PDB file of C-alpha atoms in Angstrom:
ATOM      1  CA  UNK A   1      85.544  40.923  77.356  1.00 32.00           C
ATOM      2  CA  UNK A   2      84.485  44.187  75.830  1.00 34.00           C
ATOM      3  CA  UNK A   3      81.487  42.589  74.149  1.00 29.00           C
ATOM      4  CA  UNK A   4      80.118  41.148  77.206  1.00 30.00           C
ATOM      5  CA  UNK A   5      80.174  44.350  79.062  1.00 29.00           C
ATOM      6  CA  UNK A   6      78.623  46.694  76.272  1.00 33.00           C
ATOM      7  CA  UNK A   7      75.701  43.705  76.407  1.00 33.00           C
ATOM      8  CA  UNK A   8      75.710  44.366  80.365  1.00 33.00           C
ATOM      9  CA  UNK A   9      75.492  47.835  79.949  1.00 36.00           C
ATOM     10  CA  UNK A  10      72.713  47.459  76.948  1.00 37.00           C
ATOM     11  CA  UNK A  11      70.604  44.961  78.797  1.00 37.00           C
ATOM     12  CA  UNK A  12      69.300  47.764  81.560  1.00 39.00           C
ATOM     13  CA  UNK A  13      68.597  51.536  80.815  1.00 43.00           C
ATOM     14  CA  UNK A  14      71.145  53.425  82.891  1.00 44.00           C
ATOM     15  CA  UNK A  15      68.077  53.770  85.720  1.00 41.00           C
ATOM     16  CA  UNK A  16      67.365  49.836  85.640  1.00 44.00           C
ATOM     17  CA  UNK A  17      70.738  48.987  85.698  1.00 41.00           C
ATOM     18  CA  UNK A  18      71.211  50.754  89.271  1.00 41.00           C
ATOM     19  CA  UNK A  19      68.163  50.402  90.944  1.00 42.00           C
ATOM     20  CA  UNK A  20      65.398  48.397  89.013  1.00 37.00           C
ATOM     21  CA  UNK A  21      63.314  51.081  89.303  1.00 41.00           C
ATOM     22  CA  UNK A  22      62.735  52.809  85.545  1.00 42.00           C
ATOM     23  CA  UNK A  23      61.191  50.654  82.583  1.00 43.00           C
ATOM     24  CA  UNK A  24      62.993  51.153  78.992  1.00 51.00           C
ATOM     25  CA  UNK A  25      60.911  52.706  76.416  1.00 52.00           C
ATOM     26  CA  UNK A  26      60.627  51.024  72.991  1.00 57.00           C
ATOM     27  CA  UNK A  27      60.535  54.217  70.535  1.00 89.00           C
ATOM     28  CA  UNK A  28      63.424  53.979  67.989  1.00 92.00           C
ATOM     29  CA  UNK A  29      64.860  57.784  69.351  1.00 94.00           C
ATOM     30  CA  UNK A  30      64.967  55.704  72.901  1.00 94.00           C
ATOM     31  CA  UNK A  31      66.753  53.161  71.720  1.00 95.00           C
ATOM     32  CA  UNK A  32      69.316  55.482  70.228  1.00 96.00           C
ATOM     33  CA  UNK A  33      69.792  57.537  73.050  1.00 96.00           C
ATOM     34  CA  UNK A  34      69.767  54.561  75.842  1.00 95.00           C
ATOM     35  CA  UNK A  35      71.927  52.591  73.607  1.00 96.00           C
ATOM     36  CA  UNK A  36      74.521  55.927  73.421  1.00 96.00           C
ATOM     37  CA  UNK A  37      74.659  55.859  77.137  1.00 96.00           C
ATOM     38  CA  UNK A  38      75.461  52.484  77.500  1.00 95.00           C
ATOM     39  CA  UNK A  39      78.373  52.602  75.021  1.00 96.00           C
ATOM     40  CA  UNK A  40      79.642  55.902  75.707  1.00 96.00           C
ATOM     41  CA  UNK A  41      79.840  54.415  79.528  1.00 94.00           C
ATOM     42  CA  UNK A  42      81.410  51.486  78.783  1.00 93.00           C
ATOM     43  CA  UNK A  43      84.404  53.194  76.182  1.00 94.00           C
ATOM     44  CA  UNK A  44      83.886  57.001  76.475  1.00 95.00           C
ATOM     45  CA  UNK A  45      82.858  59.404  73.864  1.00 96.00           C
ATOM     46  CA  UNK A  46      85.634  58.633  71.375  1.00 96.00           C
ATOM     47  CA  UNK A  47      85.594  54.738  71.697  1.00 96.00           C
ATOM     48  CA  UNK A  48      82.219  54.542  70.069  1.00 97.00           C
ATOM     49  CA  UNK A  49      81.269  54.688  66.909  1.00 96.00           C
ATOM     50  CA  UNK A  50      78.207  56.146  64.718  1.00 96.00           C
ATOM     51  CA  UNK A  51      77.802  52.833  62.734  1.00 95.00           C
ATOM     52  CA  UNK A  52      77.999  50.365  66.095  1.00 96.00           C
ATOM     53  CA  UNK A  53      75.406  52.688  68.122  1.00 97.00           C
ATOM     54  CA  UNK A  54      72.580  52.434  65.335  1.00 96.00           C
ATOM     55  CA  UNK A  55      73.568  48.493  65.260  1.00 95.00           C
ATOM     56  CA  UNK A  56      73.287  48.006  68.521  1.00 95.00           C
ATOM     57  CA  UNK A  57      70.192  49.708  68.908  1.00 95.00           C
ATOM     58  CA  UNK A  58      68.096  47.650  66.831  1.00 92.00           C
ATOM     59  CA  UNK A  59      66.270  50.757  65.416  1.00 89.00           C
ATOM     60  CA  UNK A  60      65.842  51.596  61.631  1.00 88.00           C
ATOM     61  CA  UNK A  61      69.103  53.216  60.245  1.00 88.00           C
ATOM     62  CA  UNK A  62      67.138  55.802  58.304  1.00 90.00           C
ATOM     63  CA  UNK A  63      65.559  57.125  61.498  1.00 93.00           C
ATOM     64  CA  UNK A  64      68.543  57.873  63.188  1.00 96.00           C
ATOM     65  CA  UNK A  65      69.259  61.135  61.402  1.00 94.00           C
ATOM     66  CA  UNK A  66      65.686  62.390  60.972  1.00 94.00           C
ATOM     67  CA  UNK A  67      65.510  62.013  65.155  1.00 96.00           C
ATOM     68  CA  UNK A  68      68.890  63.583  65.257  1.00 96.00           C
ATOM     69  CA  UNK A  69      70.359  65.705  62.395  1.00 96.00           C
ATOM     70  CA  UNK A  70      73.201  67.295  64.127  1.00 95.00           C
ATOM     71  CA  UNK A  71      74.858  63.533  63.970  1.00 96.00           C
ATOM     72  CA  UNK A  72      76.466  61.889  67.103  1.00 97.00           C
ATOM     73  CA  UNK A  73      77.034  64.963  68.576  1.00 97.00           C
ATOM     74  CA  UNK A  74      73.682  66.091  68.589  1.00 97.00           C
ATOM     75  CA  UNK A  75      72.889  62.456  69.893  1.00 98.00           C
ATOM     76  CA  UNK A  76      75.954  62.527  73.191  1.00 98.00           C
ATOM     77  CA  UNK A  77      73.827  66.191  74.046  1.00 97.00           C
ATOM     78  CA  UNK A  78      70.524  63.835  74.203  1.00 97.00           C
ATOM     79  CA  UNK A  79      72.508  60.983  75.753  1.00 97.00           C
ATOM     80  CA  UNK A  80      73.696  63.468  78.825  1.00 97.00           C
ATOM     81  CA  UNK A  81      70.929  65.019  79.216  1.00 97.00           C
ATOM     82  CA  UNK A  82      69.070  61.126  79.618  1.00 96.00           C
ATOM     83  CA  UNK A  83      71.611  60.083  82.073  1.00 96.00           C
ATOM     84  CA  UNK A  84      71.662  63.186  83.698  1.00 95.00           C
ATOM     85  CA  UNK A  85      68.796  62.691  85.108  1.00 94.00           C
ATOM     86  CA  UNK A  86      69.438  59.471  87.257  1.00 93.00           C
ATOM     87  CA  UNK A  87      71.291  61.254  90.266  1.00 92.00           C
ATOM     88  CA  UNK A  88      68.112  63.418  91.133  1.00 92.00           C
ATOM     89  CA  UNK A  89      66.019  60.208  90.409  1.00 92.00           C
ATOM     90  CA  UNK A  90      68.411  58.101  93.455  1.00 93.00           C
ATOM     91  CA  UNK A  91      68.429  61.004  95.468  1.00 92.00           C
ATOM     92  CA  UNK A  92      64.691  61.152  96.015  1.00 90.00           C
ATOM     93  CA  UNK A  93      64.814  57.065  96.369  1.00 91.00           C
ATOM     94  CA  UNK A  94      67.450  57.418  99.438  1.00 93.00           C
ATOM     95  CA  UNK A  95      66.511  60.662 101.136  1.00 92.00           C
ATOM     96  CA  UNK A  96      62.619  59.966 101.296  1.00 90.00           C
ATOM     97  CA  UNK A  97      63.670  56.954 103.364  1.00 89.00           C
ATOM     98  CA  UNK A  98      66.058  58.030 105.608  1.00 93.00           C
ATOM     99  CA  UNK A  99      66.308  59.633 108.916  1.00 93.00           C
ATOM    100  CA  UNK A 100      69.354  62.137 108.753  1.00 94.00           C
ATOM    101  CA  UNK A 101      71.484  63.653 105.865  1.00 94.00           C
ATOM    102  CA  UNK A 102      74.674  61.476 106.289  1.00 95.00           C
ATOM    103  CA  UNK A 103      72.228  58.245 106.651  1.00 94.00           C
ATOM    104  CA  UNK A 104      71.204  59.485 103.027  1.00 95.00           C
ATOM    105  CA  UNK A 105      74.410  60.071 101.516  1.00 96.00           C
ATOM    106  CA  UNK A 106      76.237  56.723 102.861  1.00 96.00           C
ATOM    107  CA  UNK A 107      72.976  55.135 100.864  1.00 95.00           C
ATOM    108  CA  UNK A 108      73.319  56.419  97.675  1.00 96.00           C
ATOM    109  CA  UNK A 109      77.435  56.363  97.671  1.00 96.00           C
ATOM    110  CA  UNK A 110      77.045  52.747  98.901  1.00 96.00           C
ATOM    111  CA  UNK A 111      74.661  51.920  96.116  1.00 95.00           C
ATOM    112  CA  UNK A 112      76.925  53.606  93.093  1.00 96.00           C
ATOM    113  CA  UNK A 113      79.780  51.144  94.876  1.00 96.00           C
ATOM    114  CA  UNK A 114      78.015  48.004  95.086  1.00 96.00           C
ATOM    115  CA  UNK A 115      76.878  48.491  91.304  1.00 94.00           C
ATOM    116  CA  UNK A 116      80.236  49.716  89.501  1.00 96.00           C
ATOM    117  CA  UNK A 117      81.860  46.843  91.578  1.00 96.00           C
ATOM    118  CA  UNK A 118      79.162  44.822  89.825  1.00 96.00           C
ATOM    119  CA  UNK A 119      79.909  46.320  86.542  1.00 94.00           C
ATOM    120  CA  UNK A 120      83.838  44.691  87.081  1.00 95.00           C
ATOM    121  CA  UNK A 121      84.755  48.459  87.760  1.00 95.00           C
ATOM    122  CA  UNK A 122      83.904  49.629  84.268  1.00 92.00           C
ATOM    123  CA  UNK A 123      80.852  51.322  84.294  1.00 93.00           C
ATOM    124  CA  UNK A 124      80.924  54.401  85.910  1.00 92.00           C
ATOM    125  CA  UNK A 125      79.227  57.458  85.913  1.00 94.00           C
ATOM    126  CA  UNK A 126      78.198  58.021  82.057  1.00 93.00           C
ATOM    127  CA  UNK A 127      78.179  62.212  81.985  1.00 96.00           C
ATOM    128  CA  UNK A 128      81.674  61.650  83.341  1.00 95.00           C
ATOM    129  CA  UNK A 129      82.918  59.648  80.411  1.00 95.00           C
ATOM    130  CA  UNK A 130      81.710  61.721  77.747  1.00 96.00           C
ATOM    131  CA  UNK A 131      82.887  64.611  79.442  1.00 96.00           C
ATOM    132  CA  UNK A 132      86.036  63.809  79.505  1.00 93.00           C
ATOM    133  CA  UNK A 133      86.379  62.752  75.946  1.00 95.00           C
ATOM    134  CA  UNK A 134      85.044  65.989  74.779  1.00 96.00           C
ATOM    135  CA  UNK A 135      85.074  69.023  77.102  1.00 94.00           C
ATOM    136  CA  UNK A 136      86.555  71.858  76.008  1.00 94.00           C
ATOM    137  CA  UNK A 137      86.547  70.810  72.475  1.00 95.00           C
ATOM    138  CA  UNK A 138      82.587  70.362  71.923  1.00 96.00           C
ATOM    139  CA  UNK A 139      81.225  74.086  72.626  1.00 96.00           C
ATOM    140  CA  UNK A 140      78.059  72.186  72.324  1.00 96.00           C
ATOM    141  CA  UNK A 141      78.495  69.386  74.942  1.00 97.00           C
ATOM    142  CA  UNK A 142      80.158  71.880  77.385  1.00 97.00           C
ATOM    143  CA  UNK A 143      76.893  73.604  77.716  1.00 97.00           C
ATOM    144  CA  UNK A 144      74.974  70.576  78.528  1.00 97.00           C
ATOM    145  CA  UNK A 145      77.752  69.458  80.791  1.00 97.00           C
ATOM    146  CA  UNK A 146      77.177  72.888  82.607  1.00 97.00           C
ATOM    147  CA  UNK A 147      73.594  72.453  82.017  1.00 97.00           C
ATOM    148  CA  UNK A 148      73.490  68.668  83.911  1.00 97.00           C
ATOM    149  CA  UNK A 149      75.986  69.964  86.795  1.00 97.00           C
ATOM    150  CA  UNK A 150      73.922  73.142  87.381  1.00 98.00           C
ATOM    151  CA  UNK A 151      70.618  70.779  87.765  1.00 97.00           C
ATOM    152  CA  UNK A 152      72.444  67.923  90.101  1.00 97.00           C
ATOM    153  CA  UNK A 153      73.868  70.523  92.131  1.00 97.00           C
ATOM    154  CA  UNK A 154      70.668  72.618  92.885  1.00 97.00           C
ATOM    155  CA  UNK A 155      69.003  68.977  93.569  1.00 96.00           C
ATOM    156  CA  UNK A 156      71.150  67.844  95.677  1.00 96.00           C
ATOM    157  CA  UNK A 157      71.421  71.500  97.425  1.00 96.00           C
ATOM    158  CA  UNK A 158      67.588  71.596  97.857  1.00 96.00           C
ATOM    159  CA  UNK A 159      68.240  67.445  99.502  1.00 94.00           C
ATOM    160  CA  UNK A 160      71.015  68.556 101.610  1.00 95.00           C
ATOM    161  CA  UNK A 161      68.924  71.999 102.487  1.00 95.00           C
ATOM    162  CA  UNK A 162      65.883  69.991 103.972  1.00 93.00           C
ATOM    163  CA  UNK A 163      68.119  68.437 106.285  1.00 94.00           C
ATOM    164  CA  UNK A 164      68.919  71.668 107.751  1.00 94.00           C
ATOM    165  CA  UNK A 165      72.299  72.209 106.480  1.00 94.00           C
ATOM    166  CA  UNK A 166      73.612  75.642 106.562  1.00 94.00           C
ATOM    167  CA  UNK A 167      75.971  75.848 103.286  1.00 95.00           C
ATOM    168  CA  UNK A 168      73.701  73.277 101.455  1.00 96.00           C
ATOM    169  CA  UNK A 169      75.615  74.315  97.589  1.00 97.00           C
ATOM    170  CA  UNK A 170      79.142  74.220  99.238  1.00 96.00           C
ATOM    171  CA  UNK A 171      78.412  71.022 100.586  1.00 96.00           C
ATOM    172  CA  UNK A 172      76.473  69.679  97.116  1.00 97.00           C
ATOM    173  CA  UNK A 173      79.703  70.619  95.048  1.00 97.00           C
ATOM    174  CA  UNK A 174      82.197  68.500  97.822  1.00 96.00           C
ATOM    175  CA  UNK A 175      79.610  65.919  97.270  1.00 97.00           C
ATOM    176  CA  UNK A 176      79.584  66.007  93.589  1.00 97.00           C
ATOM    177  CA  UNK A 177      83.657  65.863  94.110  1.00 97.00           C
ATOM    178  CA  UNK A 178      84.262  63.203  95.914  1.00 97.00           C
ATOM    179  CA  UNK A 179      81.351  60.887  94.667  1.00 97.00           C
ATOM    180  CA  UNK A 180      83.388  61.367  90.880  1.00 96.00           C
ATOM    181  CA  UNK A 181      86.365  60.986  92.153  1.00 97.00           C
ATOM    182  CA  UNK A 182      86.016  58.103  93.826  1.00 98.00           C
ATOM    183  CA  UNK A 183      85.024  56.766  90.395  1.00 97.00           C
ATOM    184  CA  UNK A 184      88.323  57.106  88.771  1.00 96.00           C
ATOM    185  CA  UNK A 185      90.234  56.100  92.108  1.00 98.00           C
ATOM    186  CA  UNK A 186      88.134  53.026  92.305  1.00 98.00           C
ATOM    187  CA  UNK A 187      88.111  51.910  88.703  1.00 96.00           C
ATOM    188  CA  UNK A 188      92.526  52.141  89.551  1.00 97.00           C
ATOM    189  CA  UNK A 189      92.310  50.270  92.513  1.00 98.00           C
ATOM    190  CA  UNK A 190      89.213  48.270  91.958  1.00 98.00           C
ATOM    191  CA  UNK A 191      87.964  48.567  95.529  1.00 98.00           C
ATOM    192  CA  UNK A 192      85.060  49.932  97.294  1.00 97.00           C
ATOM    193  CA  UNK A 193      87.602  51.835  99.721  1.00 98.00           C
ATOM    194  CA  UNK A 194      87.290  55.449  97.625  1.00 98.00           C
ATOM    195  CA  UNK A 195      83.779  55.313  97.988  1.00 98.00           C
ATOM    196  CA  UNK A 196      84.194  54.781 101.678  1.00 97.00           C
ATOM    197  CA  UNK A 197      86.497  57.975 101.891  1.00 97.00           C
ATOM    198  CA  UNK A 198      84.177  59.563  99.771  1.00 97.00           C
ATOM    199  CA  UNK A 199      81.123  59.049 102.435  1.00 96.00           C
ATOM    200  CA  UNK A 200      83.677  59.904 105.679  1.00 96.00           C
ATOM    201  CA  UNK A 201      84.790  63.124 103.740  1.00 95.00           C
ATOM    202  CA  UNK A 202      81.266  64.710 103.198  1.00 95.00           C
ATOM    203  CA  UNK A 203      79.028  63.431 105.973  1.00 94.00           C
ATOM    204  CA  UNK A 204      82.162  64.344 108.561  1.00 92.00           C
ATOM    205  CA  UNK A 205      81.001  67.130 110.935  1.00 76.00           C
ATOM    206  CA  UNK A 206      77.071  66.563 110.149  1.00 82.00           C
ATOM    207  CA  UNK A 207      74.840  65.592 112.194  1.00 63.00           C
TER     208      UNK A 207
END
């Protein structure tokens, strides 16, 4: 069963594997670094290791360490920083296309939900997993863990701000809560239900 979710998770970059939307690139530091996300997603930071990455990524094995020389570590900071970059990326998708802020959010919540319940509730949000395993141990990773919460809060602030909301970074950090929380509640009860919470508990009160 583990094997034939890694090969789910390797199959689509962490952008195609929500929305379609982002071609894979083919250079070998790609391949590392979309191959890390998909792995560290599936089994978390610790549940990975070194040797299965730079087999699973089809690249040369002498490239790995003259694209990154700091080791895995140096690759996870990479790997976060890739993934990092897919909330702002769904955020402009949903909120060019609709009307009003909650219309927005419900899209992009439903979305996450229909694809993790796709994934058979295993893949979830891949900063989270890597966070977990290594926050406040990696000095390293906990400034690109600030780094990538800083950036999805300011873009989902500046969203929530065109809309005309009034606390726009209060509401983007109860956002950020409950959308990662109703990852690890959902994963438990493997159900859509958190995320519906989730969506009631933000958008309640807006217009």
């Amino acid at each position: 069963m583990a094997i034939t979710i890694v090969h789910l998770a390797l199959d689509r970059s962490p952008y195609n594997y929500y929305d379609g939307g982002m071609p894979r690139t083919s250079t070998a530091k790609s391949r590392f670094i979309e191959t890390a996300v998909a792995l560290f997603r599936a089994r978390g930071y610790h549940g990975v290791g070194l040797a299965e990455i730079i087999e699973q990524a089809k690249a040369p094995k002498g490239s790995f360490y003259f694209h990154f020389p700091g080791g895995k570590e140096e690759l996870a900071e990479e790997a976060i920083r890739y993934a990092g970059g897919y909330l702002p990326h769904l955020m402009q998708k949903y909120f060019a296309h609709s009307n009003t802020l909650a219309a927005g959010i419900d899209g992009i919540v439903t979305h996450l939900a229909r694809n993790f319940e796709a994934s058979g509730w295993s893949l979830g949000c891949p900063v989270a997993s890597v966070m977990l395993d290594t926050t406040p141990a990696s000095e390293r990773l906990s400034r690109v863990f600030e780094e990538v919460t800083e950036k999805w809060i300011v873009c989902i602030s500046e969203n929530f701000e065109r809309f005309g909301e009034p606390e726009p970074r209060k509401l983007a950090i109860r956002f950020l809560i409950a959308l990662e929380g109703a990852w690890l509640v959902a994963r438990v009860l493997k159900s859509r239900e958190p995320f519906v919470e989730a969506v009631s508990s933000v958008t309640a009160g807006l217009k």
